[in-house]
PDB file of C-alpha atoms in Angstrom:
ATOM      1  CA  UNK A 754      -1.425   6.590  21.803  1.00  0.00           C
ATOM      2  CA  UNK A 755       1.896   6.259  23.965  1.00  0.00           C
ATOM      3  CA  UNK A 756       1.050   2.415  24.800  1.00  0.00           C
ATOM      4  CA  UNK A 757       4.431   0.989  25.510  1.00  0.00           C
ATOM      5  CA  UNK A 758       6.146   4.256  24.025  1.00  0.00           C
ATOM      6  CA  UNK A 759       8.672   4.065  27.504  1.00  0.00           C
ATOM      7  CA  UNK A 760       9.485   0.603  26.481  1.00  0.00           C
ATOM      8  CA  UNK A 761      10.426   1.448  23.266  1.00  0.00           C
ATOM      9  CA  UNK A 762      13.648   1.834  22.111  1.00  0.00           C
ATOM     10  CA  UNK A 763      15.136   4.874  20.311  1.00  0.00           C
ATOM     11  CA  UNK A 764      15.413   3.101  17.124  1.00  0.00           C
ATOM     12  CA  UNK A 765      11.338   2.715  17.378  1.00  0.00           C
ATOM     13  CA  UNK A 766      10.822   5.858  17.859  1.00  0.00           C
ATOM     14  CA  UNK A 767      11.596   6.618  14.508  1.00  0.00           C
ATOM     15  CA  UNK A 768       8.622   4.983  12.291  1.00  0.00           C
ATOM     16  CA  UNK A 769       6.255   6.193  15.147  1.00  0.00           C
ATOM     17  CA  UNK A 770       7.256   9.455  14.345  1.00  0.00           C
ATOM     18  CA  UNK A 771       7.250   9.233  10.556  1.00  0.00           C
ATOM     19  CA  UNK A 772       3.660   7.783  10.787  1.00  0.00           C
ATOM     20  CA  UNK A 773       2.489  10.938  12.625  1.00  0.00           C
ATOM     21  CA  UNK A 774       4.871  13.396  10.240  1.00  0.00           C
ATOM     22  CA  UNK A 775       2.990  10.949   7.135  1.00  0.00           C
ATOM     23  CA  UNK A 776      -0.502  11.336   8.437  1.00  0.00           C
ATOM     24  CA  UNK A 777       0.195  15.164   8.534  1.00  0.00           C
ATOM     25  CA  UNK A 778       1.335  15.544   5.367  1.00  0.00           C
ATOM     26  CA  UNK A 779      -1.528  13.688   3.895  1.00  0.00           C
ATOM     27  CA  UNK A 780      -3.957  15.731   6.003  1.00  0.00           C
ATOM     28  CA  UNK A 781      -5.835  12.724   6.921  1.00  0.00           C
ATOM     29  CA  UNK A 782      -7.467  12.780   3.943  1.00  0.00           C
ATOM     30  CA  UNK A 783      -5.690  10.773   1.101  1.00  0.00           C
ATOM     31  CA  UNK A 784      -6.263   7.475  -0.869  1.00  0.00           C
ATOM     32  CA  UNK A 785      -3.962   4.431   0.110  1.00  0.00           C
ATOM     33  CA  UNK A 786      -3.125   1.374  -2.641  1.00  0.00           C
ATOM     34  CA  UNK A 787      -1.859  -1.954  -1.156  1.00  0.00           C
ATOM     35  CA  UNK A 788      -0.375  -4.063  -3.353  1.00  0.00           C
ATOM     36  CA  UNK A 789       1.076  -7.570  -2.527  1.00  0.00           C
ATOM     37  CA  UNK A 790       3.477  -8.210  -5.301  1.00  0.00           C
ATOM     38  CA  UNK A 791       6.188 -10.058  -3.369  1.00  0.00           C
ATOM     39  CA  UNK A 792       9.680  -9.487  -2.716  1.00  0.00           C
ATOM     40  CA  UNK A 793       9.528  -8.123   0.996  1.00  0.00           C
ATOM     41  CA  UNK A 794      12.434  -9.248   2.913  1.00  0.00           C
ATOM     42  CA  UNK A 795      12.309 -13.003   4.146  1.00  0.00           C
ATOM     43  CA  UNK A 796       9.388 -13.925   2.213  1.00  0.00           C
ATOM     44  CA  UNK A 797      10.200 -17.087   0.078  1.00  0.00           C
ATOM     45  CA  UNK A 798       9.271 -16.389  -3.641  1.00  0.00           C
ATOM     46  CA  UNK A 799       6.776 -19.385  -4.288  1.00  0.00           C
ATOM     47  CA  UNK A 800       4.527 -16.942  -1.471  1.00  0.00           C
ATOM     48  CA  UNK A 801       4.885 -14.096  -3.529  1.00  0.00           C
ATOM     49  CA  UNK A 802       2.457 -13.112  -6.104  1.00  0.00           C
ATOM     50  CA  UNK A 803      -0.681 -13.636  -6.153  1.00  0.00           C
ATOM     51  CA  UNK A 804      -2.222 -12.087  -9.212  1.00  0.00           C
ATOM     52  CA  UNK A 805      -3.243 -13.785 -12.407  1.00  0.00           C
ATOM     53  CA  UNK A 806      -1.879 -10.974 -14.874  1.00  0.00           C
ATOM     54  CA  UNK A 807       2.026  -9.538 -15.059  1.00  0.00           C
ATOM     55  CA  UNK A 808       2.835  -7.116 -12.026  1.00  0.00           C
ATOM     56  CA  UNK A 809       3.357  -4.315 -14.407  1.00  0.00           C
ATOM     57  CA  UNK A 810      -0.034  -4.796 -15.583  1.00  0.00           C
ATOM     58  CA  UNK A 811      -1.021  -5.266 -12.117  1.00  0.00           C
ATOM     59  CA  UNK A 812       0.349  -2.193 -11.342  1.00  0.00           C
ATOM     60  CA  UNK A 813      -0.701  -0.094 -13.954  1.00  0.00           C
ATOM     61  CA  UNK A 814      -4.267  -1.073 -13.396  1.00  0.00           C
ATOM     62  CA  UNK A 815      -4.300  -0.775 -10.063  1.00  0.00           C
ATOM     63  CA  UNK A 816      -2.746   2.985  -9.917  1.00  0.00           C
ATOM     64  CA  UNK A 817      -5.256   4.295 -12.427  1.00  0.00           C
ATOM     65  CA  UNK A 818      -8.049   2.893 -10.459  1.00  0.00           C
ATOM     66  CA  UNK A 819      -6.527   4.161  -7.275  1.00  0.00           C
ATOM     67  CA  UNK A 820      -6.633   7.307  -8.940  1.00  0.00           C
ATOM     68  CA  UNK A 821     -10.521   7.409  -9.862  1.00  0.00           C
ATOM     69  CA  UNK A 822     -11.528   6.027  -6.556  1.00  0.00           C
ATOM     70  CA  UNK A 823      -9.367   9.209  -5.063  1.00  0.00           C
ATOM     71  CA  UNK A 824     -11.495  11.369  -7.223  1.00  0.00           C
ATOM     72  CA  UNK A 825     -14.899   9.885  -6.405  1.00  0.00           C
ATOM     73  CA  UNK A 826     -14.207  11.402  -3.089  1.00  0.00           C
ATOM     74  CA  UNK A 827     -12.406  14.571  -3.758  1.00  0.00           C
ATOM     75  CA  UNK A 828      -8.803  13.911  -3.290  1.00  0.00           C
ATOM     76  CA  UNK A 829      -6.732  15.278  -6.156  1.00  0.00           C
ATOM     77  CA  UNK A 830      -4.027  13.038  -6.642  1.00  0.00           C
ATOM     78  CA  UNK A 831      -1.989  15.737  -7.935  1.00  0.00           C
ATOM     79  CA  UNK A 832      -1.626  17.622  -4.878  1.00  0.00           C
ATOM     80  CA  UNK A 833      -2.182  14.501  -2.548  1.00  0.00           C
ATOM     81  CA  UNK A 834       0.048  11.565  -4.218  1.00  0.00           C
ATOM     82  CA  UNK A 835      -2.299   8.264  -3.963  1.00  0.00           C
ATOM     83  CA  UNK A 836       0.007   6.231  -1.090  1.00  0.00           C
ATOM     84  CA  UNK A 837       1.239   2.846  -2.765  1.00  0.00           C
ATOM     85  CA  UNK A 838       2.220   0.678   0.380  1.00  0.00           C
ATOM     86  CA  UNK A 839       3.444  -2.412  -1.394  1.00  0.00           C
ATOM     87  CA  UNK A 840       5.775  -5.251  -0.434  1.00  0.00           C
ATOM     88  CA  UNK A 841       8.028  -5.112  -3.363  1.00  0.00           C
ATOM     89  CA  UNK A 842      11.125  -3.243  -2.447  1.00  0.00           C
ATOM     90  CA  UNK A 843      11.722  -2.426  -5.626  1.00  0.00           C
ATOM     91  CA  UNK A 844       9.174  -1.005  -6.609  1.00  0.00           C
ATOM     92  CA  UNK A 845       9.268   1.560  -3.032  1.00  0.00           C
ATOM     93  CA  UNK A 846      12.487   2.642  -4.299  1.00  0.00           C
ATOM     94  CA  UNK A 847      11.329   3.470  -7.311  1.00  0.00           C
ATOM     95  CA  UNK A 848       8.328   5.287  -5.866  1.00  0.00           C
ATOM     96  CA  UNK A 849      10.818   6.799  -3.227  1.00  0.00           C
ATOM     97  CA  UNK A 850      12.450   8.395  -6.028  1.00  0.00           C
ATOM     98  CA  UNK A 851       9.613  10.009  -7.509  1.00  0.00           C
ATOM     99  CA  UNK A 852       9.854   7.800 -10.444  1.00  0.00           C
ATOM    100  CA  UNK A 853       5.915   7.235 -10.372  1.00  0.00           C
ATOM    101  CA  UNK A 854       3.768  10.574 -10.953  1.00  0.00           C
ATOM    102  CA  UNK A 855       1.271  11.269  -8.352  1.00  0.00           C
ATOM    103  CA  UNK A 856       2.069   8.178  -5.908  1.00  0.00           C
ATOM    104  CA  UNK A 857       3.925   8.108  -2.986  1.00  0.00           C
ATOM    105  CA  UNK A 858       4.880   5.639  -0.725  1.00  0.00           C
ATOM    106  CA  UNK A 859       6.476   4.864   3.308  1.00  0.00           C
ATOM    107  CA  UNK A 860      10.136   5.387   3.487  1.00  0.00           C
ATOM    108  CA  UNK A 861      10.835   2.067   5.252  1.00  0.00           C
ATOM    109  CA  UNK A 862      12.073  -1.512   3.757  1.00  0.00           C
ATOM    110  CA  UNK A 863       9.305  -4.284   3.181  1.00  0.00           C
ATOM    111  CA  UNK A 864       9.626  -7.191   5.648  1.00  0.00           C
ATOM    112  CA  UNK A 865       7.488  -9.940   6.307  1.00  0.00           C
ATOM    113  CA  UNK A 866       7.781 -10.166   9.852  1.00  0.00           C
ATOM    114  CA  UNK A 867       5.809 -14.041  10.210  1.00  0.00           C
ATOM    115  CA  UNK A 868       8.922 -15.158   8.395  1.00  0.00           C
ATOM    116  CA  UNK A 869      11.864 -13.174   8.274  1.00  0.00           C
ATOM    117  CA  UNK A 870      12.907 -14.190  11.990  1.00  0.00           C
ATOM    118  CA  UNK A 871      15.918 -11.992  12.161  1.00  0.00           C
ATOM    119  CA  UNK A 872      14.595  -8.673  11.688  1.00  0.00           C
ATOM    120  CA  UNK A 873      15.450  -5.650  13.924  1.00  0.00           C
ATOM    121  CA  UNK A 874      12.569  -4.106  16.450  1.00  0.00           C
ATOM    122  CA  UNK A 875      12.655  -0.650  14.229  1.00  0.00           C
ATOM    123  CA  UNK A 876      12.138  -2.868  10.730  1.00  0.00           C
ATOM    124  CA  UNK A 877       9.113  -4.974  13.067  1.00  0.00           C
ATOM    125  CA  UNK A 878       7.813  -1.217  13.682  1.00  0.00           C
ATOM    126  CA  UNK A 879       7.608  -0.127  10.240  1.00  0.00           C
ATOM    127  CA  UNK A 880       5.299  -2.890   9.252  1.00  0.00           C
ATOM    128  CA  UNK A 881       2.947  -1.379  11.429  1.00  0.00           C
ATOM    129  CA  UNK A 882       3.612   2.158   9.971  1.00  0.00           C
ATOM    130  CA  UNK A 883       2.446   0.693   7.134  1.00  0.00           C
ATOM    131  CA  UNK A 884      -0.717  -0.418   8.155  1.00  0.00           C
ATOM    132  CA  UNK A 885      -1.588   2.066  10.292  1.00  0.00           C
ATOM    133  CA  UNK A 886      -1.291   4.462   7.175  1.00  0.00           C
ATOM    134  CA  UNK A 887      -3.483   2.081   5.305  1.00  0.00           C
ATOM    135  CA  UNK A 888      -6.085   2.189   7.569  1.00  0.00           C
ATOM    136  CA  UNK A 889      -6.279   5.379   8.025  1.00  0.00           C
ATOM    137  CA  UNK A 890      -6.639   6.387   4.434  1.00  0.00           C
ATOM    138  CA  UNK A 891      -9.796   7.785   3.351  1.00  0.00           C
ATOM    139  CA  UNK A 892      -9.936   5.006   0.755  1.00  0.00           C
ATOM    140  CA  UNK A 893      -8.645   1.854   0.602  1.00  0.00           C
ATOM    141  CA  UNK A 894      -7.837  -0.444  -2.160  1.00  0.00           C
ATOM    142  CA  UNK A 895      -6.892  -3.805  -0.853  1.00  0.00           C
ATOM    143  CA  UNK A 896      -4.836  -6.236  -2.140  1.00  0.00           C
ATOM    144  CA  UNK A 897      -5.658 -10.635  -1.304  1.00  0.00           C
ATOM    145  CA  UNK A 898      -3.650 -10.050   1.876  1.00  0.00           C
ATOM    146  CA  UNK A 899      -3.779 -10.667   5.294  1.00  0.00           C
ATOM    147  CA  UNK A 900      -2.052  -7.395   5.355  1.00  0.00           C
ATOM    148  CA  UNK A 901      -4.745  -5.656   3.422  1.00  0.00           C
ATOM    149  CA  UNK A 902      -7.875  -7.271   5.228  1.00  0.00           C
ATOM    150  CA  UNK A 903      -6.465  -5.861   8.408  1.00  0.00           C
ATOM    151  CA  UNK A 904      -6.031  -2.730   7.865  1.00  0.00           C
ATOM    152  CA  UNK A 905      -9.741  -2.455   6.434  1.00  0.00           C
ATOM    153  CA  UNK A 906     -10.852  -4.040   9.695  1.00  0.00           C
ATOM    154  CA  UNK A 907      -8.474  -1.412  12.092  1.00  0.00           C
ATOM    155  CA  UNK A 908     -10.477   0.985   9.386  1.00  0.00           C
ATOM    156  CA  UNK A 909     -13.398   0.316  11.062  1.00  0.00           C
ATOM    157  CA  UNK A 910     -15.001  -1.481   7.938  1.00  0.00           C
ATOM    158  CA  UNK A 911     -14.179   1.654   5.564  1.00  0.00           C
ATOM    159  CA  UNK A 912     -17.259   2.103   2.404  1.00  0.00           C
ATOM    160  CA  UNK A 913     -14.802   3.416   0.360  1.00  0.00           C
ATOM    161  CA  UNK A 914     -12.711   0.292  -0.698  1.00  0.00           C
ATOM    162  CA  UNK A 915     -12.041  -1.468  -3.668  1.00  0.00           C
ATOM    163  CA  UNK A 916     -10.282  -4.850  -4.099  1.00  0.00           C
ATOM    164  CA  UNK A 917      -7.258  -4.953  -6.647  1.00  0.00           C
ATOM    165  CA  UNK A 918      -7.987  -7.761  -8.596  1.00  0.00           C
ATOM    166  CA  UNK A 919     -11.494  -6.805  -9.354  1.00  0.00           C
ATOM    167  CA  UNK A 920      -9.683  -3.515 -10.749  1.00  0.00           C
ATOM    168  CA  UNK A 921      -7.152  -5.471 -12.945  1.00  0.00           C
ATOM    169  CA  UNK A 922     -10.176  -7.965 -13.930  1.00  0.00           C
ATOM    170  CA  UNK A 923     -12.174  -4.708 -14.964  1.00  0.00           C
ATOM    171  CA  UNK A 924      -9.344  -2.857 -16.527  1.00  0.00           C
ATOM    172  CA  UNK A 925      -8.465  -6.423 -18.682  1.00  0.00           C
ATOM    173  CA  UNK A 926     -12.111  -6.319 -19.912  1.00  0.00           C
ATOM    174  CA  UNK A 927     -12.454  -3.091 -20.917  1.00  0.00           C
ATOM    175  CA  UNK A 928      -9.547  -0.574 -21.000  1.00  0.00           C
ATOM    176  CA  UNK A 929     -11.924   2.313 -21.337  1.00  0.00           C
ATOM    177  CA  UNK A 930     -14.364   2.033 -18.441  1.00  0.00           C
ATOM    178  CA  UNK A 931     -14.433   4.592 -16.161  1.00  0.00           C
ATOM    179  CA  UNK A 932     -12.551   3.142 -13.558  1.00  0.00           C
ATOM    180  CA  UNK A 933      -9.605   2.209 -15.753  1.00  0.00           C
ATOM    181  CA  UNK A 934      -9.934   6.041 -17.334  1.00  0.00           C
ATOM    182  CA  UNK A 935      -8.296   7.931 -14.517  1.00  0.00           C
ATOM    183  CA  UNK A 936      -9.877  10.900 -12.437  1.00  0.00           C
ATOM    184  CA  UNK A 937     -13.476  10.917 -12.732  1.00  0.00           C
ATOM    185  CA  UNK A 938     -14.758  13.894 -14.492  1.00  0.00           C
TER     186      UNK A 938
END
């Protein structure tokens, strides 16, 4: 709310801006994935992953369950896009250009600012766009993240979560569950 906004430079005002201009568009009422796949900027690759099953597995799992959690409170994922913020760059790109149907995702480059030492004030902004987004989201699905478990907590504690990894474990077990089927009906 404008704390330190004079002391910002012009470059930061950018991702301030695109997190109110994001907000709006989502109405405040949208569903937010976070996945921690690796491959942010600076982040060494033994830190990277830290599911048990492949990350295309990972994320196909995780998407349809961020889906039906959208739907258990309304949100139609067809008109609002479930937000994937993710650290794979990769993968944002891909979302960026509307490769994935009904996900969306930040506009800025994954960096993980505890390590990469050399990253520029508007790239140290955007990490908090990111979370800020997160924790605002009417639902949350969090991913075994420091990341994640902050975001909850700047949530306020938000009811309607669900961790990742029980999703995949759920969706492994039984393909055709309701919470691996999509929208809830």
């Amino acid at each position: 709310y404008g704390v330190g906004a004079a002391a910002q430079p012009a470059a930061a005002a950018q991702p301030a801006a695109a997190t109110a201009a994001a907000a709006a568009a989502f109405g405040g009422s949208y569903a937010a994935l976070h996945l921690r796949l690796g491959g942010q900027l600076g982040e060494p690759e033994e830190m990277s992953y830290r599911f048990d099953d492949s990350k295309l597995t990972t994320l196909m799992s995780a998407v349809t369950c961020g889906v039906h959690l959208a739907g258990t409170v309304g949100i139609n994922t067809r008109t609002t896009p479930l937000l994937l913020l993710t650290d794979n760059n990769e993968l944002r790109r891909f979302v960026q250009h509307g490769r994935l149907a009904e996900v969306a995702t930040s506009s800025f480059e994954a960096v993980h600012i505890g390590v990469e030492k050399n990253s520029s004030m508007q790239e140290r902004y955007s990490v908090f766009v990111d979370i800020v987004l997160l924790a605002r989201a009417k639902c949350i699905m969090l991913s075994p993240s420091g990341f994640s478990m902050t975001a909850w907590f700047l949530s306020g504690g938000r009811s309607c979560t669900l961790d990742v990894r029980r999703c995949v474990a759920s969706c492994r077990a039984d393909p055709r569950s309701a919470l691996c089927s999509g929208p809830p009906t």
